[in-house]
Coordinates of C-alpha atoms in Angstrom, one line a residue:
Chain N
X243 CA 0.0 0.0 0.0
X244 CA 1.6 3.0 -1.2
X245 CA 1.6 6.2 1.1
X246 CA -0.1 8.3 -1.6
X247 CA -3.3 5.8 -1.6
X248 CA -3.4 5.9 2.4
X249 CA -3.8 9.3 2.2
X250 CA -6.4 9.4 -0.4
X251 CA -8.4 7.0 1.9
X252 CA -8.1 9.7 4.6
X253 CA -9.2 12.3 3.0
X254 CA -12.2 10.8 1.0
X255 CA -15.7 11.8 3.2
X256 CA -18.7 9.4 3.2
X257 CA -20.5 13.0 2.1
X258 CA -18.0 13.4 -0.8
X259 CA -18.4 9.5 -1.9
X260 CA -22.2 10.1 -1.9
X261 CA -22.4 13.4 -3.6
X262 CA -20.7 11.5 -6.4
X263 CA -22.3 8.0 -6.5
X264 CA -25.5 10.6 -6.8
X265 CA -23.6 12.8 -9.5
X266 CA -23.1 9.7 -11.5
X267 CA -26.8 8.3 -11.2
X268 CA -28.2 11.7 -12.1
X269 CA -25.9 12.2 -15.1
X270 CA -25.2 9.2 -16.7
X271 CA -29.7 8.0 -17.2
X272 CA -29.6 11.1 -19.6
X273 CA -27.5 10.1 -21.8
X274 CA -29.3 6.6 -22.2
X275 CA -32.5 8.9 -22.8
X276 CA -30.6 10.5 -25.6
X277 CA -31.8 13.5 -23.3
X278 CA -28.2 15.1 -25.0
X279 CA -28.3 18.7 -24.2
X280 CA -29.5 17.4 -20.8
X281 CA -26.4 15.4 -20.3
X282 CA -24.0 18.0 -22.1
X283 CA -25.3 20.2 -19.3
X284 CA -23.5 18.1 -16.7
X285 CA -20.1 18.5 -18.2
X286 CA -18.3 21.9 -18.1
X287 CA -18.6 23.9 -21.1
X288 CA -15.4 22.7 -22.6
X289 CA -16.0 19.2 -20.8
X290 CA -14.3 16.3 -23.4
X291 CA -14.5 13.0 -23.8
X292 CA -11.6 10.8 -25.0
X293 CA -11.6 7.4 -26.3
X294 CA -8.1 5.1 -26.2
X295 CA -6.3 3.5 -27.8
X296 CA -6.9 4.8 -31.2
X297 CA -9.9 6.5 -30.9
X298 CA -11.1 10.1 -31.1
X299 CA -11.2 13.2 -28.8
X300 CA -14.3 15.1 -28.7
X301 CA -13.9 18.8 -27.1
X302 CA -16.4 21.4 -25.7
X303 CA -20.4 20.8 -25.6
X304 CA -21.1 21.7 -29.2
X305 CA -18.4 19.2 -30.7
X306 CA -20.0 16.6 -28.2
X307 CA -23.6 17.6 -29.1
X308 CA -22.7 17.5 -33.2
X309 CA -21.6 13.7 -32.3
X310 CA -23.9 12.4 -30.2
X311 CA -26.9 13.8 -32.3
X312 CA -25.7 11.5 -35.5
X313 CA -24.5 8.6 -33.2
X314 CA -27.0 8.2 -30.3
X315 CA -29.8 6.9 -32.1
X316 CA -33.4 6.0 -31.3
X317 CA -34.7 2.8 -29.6
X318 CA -37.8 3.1 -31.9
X319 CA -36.1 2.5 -34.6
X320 CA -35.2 -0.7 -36.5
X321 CA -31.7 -2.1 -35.6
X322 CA -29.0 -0.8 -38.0
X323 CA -27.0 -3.3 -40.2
X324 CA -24.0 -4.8 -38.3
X325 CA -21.5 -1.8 -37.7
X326 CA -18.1 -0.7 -35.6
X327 CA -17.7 2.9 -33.9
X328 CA -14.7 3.6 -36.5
X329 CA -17.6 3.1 -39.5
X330 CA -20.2 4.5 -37.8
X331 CA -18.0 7.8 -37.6
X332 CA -16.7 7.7 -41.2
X333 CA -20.3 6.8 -42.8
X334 CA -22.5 8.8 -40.2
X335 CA -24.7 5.9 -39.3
X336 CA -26.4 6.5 -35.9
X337 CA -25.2 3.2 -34.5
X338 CA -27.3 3.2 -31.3
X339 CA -30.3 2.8 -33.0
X340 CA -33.1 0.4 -32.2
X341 CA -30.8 -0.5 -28.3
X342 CA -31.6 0.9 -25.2
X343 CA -28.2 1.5 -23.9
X344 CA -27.1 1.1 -20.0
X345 CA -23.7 2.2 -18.4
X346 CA -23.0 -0.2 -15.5
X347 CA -19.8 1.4 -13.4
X348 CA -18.1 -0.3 -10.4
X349 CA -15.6 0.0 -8.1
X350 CA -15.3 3.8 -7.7
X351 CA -12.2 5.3 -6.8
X352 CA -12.5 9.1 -5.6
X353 CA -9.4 11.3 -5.2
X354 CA -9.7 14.9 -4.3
X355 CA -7.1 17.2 -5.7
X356 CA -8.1 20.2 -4.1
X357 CA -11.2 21.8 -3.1
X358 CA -12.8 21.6 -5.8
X359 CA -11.2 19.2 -8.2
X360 CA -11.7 15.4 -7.9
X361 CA -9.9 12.5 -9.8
X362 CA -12.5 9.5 -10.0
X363 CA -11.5 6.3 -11.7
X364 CA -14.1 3.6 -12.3
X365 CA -14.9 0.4 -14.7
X366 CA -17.7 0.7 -16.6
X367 CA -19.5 -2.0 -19.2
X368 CA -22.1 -1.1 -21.4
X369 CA -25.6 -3.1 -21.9
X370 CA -27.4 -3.1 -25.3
X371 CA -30.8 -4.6 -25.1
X372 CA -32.2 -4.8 -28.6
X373 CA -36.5 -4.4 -29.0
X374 CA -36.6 -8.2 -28.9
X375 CA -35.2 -8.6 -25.4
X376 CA -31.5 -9.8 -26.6
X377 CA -29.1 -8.1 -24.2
X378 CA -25.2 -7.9 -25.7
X379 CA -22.2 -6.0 -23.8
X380 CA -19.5 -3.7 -25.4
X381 CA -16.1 -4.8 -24.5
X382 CA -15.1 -3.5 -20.5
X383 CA -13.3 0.1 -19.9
X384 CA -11.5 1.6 -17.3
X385 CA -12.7 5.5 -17.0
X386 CA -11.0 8.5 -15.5
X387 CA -12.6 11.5 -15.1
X388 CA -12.0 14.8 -13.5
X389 CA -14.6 16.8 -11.6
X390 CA -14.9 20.2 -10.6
X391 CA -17.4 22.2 -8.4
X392 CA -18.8 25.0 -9.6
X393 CA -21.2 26.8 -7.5
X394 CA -21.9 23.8 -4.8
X395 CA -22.6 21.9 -8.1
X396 CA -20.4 19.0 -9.8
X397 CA -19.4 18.5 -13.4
X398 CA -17.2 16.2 -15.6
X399 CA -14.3 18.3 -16.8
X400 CA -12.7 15.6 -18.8
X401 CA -13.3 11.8 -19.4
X402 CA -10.9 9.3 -20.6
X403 CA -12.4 5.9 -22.3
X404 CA -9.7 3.4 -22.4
X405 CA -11.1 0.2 -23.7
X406 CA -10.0 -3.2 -22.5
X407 CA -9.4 -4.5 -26.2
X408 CA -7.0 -2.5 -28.5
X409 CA -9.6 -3.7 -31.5
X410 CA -12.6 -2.1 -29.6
X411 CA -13.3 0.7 -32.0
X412 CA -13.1 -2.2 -35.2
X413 CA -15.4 -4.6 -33.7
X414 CA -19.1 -5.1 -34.7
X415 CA -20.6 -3.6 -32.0
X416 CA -24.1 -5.5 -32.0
X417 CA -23.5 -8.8 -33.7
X418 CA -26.6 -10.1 -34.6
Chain C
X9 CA -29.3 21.1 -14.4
X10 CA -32.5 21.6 -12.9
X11 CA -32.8 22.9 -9.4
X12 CA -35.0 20.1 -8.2
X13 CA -32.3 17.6 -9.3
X14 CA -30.3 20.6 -7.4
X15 CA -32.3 20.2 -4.0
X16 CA -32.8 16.5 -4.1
X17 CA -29.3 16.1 -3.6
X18 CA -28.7 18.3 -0.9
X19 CA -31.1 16.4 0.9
X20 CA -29.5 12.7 0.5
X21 CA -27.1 12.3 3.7
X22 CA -24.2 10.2 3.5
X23 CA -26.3 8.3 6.4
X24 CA -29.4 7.6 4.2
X25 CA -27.3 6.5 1.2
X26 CA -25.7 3.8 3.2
X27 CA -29.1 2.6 4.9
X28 CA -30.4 2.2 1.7
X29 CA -27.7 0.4 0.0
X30 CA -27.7 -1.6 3.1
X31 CA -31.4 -2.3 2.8
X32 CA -31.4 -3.6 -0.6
X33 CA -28.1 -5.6 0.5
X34 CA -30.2 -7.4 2.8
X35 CA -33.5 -7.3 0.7
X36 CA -32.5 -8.6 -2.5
X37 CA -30.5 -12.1 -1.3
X38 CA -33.5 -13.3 0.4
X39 CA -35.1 -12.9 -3.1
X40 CA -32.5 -15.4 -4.5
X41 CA -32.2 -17.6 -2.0
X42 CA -35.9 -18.5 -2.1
X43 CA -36.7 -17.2 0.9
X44 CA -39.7 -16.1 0.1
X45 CA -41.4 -15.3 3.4
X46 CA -38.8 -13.4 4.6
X47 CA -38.1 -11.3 1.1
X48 CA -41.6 -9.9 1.4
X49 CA -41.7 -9.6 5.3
X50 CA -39.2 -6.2 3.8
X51 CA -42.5 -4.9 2.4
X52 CA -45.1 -3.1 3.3
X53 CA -48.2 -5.7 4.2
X54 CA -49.8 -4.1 1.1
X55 CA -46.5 -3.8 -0.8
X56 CA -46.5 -4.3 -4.4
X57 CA -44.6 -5.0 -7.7
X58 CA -45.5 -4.4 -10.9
X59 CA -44.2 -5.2 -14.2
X60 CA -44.4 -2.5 -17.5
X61 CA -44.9 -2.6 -20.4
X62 CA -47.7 -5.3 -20.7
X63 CA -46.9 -6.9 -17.7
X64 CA -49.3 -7.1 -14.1
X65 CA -49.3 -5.8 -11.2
X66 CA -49.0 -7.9 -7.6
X67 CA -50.1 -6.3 -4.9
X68 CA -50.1 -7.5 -1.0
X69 CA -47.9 -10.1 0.8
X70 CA -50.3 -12.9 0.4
X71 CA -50.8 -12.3 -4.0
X72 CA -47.1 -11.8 -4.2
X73 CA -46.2 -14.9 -2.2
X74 CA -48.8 -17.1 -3.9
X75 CA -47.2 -15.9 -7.3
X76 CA -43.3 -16.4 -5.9
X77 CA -44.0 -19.8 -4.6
X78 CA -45.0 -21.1 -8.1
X79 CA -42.4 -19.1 -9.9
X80 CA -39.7 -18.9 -8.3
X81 CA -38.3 -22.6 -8.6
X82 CA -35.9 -24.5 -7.0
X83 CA -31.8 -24.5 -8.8
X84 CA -31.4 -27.9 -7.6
X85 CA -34.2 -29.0 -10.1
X86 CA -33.6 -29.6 -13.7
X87 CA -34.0 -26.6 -15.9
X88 CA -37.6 -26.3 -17.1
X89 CA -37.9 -26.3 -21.0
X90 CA -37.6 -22.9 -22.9
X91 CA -40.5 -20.7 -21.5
X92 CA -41.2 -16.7 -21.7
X93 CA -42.8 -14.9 -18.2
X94 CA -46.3 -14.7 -19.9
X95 CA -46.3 -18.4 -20.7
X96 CA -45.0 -19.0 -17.4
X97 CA -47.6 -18.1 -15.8
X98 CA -50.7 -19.1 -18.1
X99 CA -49.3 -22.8 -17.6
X100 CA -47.9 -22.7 -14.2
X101 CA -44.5 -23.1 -14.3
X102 CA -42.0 -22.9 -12.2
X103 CA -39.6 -21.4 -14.5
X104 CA -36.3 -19.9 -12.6
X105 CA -36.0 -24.1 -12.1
X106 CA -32.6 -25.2 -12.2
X107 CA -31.1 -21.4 -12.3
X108 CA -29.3 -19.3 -9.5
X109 CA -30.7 -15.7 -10.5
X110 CA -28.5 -12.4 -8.9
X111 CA -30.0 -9.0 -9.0
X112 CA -27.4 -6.3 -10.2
X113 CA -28.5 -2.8 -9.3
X114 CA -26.4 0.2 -10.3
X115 CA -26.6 4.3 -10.3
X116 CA -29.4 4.4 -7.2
X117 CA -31.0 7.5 -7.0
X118 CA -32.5 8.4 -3.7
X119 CA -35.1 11.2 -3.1
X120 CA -36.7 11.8 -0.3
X121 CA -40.5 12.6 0.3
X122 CA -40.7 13.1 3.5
X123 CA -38.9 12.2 6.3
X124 CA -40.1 8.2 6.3
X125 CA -40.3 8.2 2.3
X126 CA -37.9 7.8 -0.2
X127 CA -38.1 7.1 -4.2
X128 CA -35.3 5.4 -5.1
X129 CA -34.6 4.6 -8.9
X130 CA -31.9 2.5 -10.3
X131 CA -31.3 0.0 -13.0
X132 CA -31.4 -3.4 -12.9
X133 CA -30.3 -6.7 -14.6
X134 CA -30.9 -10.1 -13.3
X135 CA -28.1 -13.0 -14.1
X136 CA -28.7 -16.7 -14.6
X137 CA -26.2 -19.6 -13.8
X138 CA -27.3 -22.6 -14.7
X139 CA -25.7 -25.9 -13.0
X140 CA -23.2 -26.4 -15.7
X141 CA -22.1 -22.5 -15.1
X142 CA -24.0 -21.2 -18.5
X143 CA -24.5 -17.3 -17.5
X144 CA -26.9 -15.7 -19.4
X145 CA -29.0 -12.0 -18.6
X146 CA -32.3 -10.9 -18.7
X147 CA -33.2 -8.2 -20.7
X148 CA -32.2 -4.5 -18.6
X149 CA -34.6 -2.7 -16.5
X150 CA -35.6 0.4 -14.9
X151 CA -36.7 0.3 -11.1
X152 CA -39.0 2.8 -9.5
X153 CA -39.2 1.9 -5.5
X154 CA -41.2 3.6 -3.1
X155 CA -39.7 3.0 0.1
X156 CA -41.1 3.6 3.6
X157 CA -39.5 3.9 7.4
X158 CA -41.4 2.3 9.8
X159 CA -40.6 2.2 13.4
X160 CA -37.1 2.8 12.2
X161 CA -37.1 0.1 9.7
X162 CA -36.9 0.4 5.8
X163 CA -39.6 -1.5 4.0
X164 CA -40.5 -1.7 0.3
X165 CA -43.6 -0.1 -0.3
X166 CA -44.0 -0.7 -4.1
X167 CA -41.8 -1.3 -7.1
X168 CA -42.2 -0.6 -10.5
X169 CA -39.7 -2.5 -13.2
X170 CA -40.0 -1.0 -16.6
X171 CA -38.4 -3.4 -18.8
X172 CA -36.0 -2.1 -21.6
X173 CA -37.6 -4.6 -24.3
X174 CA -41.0 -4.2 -24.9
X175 CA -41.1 -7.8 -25.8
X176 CA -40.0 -8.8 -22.5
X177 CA -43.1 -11.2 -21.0
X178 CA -42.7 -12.8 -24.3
X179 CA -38.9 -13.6 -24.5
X180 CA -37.9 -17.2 -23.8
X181 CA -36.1 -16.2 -20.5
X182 CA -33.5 -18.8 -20.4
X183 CA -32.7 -19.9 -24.4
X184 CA -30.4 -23.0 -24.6
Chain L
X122 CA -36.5 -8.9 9.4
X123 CA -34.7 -10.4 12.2
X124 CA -33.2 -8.7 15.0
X125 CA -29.6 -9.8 14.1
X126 CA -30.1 -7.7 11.1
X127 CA -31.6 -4.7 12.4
X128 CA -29.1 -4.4 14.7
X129 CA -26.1 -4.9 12.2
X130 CA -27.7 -2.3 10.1
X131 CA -27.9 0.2 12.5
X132 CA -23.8 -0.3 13.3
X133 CA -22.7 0.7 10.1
X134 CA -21.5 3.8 9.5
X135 CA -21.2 6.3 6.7
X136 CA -17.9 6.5 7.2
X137 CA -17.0 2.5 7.5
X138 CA -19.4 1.6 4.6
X139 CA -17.1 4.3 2.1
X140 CA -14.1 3.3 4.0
X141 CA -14.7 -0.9 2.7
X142 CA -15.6 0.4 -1.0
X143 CA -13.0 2.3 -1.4
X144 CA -10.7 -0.5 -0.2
X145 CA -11.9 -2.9 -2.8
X146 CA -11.5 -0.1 -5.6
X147 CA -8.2 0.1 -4.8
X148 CA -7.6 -4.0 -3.9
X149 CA -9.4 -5.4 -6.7
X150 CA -7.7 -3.8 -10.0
X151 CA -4.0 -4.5 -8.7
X152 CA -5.2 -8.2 -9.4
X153 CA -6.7 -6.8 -12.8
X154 CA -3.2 -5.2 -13.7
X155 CA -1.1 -8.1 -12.3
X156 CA 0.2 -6.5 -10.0
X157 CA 0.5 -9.4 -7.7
X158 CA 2.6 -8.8 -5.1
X159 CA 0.8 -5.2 -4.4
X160 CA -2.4 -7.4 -4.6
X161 CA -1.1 -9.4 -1.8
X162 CA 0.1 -6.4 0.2
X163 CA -3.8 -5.5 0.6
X164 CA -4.2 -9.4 2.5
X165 CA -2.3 -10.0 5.4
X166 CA 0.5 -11.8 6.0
X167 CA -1.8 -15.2 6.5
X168 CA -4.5 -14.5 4.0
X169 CA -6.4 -17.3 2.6
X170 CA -8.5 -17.4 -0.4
X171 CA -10.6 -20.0 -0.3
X172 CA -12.6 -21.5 -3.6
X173 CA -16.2 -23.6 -3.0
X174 CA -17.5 -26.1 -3.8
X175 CA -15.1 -28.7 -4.6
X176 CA -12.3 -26.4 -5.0
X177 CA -9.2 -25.4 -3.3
X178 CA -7.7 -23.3 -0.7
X179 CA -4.7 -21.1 -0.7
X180 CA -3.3 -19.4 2.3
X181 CA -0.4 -17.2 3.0
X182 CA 0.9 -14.3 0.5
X183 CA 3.7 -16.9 -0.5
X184 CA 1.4 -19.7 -1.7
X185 CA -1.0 -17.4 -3.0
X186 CA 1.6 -15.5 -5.2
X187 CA 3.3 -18.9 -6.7
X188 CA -0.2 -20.1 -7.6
X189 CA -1.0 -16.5 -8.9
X190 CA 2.1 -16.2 -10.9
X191 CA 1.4 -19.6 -12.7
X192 CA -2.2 -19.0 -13.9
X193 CA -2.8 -15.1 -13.7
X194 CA -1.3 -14.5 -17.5
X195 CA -0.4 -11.9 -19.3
X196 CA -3.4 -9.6 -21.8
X197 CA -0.5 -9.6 -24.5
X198 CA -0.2 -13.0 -24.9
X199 CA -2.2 -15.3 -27.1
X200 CA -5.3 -17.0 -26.1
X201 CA -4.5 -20.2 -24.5
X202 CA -6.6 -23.3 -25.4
X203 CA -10.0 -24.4 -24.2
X204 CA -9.3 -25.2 -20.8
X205 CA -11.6 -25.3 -17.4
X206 CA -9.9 -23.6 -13.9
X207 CA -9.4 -27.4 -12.2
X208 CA -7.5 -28.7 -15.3
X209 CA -5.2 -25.3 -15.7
X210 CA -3.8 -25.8 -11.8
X211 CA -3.1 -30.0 -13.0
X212 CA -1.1 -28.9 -16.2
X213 CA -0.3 -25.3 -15.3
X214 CA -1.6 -23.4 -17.6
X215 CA -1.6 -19.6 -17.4
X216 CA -5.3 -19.3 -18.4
X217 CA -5.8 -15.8 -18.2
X218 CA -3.3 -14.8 -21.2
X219 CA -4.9 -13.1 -23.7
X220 CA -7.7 -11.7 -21.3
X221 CA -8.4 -8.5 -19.9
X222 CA -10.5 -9.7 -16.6
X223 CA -12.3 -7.3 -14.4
X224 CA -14.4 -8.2 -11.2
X225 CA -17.9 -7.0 -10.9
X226 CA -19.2 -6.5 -7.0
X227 CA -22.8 -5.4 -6.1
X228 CA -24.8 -5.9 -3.1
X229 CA -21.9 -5.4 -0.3
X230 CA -23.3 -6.2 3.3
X231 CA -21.1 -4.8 5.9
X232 CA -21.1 -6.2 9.6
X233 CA -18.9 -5.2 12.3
X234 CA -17.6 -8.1 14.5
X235 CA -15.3 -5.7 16.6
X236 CA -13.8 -2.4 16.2
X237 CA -11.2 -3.7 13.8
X238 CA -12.6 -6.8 12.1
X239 CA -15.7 -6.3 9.7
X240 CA -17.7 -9.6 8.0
X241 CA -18.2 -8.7 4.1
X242 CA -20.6 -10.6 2.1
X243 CA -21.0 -9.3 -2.2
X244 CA -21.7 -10.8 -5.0
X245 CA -19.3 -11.1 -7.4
X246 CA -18.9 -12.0 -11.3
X247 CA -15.9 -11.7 -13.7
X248 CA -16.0 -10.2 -17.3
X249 CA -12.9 -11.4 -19.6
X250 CA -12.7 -9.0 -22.9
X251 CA -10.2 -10.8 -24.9
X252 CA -8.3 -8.7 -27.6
X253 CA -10.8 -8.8 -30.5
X254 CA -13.5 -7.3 -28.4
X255 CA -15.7 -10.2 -27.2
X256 CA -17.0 -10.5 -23.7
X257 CA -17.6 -13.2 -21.9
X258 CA -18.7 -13.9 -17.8
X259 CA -17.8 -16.3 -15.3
X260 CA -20.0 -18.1 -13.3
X261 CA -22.1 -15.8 -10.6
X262 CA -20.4 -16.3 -7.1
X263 CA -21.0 -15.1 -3.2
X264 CA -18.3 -14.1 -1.6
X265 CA -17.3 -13.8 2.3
X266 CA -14.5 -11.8 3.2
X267 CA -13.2 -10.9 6.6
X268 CA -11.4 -8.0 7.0
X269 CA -8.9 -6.6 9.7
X270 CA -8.2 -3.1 10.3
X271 CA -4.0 -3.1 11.2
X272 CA -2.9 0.4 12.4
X273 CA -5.7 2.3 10.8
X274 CA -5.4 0.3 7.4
X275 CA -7.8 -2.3 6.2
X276 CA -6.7 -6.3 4.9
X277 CA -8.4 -8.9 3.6
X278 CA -7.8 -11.8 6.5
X279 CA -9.9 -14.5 4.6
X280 CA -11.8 -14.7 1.4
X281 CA -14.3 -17.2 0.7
X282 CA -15.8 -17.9 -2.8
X283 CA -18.7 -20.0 -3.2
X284 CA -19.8 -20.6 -6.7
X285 CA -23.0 -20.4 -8.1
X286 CA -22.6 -23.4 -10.1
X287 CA -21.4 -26.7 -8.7
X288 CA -19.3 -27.4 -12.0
X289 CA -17.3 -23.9 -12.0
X290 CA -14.3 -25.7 -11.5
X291 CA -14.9 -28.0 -14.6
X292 CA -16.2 -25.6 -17.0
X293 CA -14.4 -24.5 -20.1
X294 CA -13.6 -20.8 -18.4
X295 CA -13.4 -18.8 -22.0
X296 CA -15.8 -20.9 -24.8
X297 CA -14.7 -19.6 -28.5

């Protein structure tokens, strides 16, 4: 046990762990509603999102907005043909179509840089449940954000994707 | 952000977070271990679940146990042939047979009412291992609790699961 | 709700309940990374991990890292053949190469036995994402750990595992 995580322990209150966990379960259902300006609202104005290895850096609430529009998709909608997030980007299909989408996250780790600035690492899986009732899972990520405080109230600075398989961005994201 | 989403967590002490993850922690393996009687003594006498879209709605101890008992199985029975909810219970059968199911709850959101009522929301997915170690999941859900403190005590006071499929009660729940 | 439980419930704290999560989100991916012997740092010196039914029991940070070493694998490496856990520890086989594996806990039930010794009961399931993207999960299990607190640090004195399906030890851990 290092000294530096001992001291992270120390300084992480059960009120700062909860204001979190609650963070996270109010931000993270809007973006499965496709409720996007919603969610964008939750990051800081020039909030990004990252995706690694070899994936793409999306920068400020507009880019993010522009993206998620074109990608996020519709539930109603029949089930695009089989397509990766690389294709999906290039061709402008909206890949999420015809899935309700779930972020499952575990094993949060909260670090507070200062007052107002936290470092919060956590896995996260995604769900796809197709209009039939066939549930599939993207491959496993770890995720690091940053938070900040703003006016008693938290936001996602930054966000950093990296995927647990280096192909993750080529692979066929709903097989059928 | 809105500033009811604003208040609501304000309101959620660090204490109240942990009673309720601690309620559910206590609730939910009752559930899986068959323990029927003592899963619903962590209701309300007129507790209630109810299924949506298309589902029903179960509504005091003694409905809900009568349903459980001839649902809920046994996992050291053989598994029971492919079957979906509705047909489950048109014919009577006992169709978590020969499964161990976990509940997976993630991103609970606590509000409170008042000061012995909570709504809690969180998503859900329910896991099936078979004797031979097959895991397969349920299609993803959405849970809407209402729960209630009585005499100190947490109880469920009614839950509504608003399945991510709309085809859900139809879906063979356990395909070979 | 028995009285045993109500009182356990009332024992926990805030503070102890974020205290345990945040123990396990730092424990648990120093096993993910391979980081063995910092794995082992977060058990004491005579921890046991302990493997149900019909399994196997390791105990002390010496036997647990020489079993560790031989079958935790490396994410870089090739996928090794179709092979169950039992039959990897009789022809050492490092059966995790090629995988990235991540634990999934939910459900944690924190009771106090004394000031410094807490009973943990979870559930647990692994996901393995091997390189081209696919996911795959482990057989559900319940797991009891004990912890110790040793000058104001928390350890994992014992972990038991008990599998949701009787054959986990025989099962072909990563089907193609």
């Amino acid at each position: 046990m290092s000294q530096v995580s001992q001291a992270t322990v120390q300084r992480v209150t059960a009120d700062l762990y909860v204001e979190v966990q609650q963070f996270y379960a109010r931000q993270m259902p809007l973006l499965e509603a496709r409720k996007l300006e919603e969610f964008l609202e939750t990051l800081t104005e020039d909030g990004s999102i990252e995706h690694r290895p070899g994936g793409w850096k999306l920068e400020g609430r507009q880019q993010l907005l522009t993206e998620m529009r074109a990608r996020r998709g519709d539930p109603e909608q029949p089930l695009v043909e089989e397509i990766s997030a690389r294709e999906a980007r290039e061709r402008n299909v909206s890949y999420y179509d015809g899935l309700v989408y779930r972020y499952w996250f575990d094993r949060m780790h909260i670090e507070p840089v200062d007052e107002d600035t936290l470092r919060v690492r956590y896995q996260a899986i995604v769900s796809m449940t197709d209009a039939a009732g066939k549930v599939s899972f993207e491959p496993t990520t770890v995720v690091d954000d940053v938070l900040v405080r703003i006016d008693g109230e938290l936001y996602t600075r930054s966000r950093i994707v990296t995927h647990d398989s280096p192909a993750w961005a080529d692979k066929i994201h709903n097989p059928s």
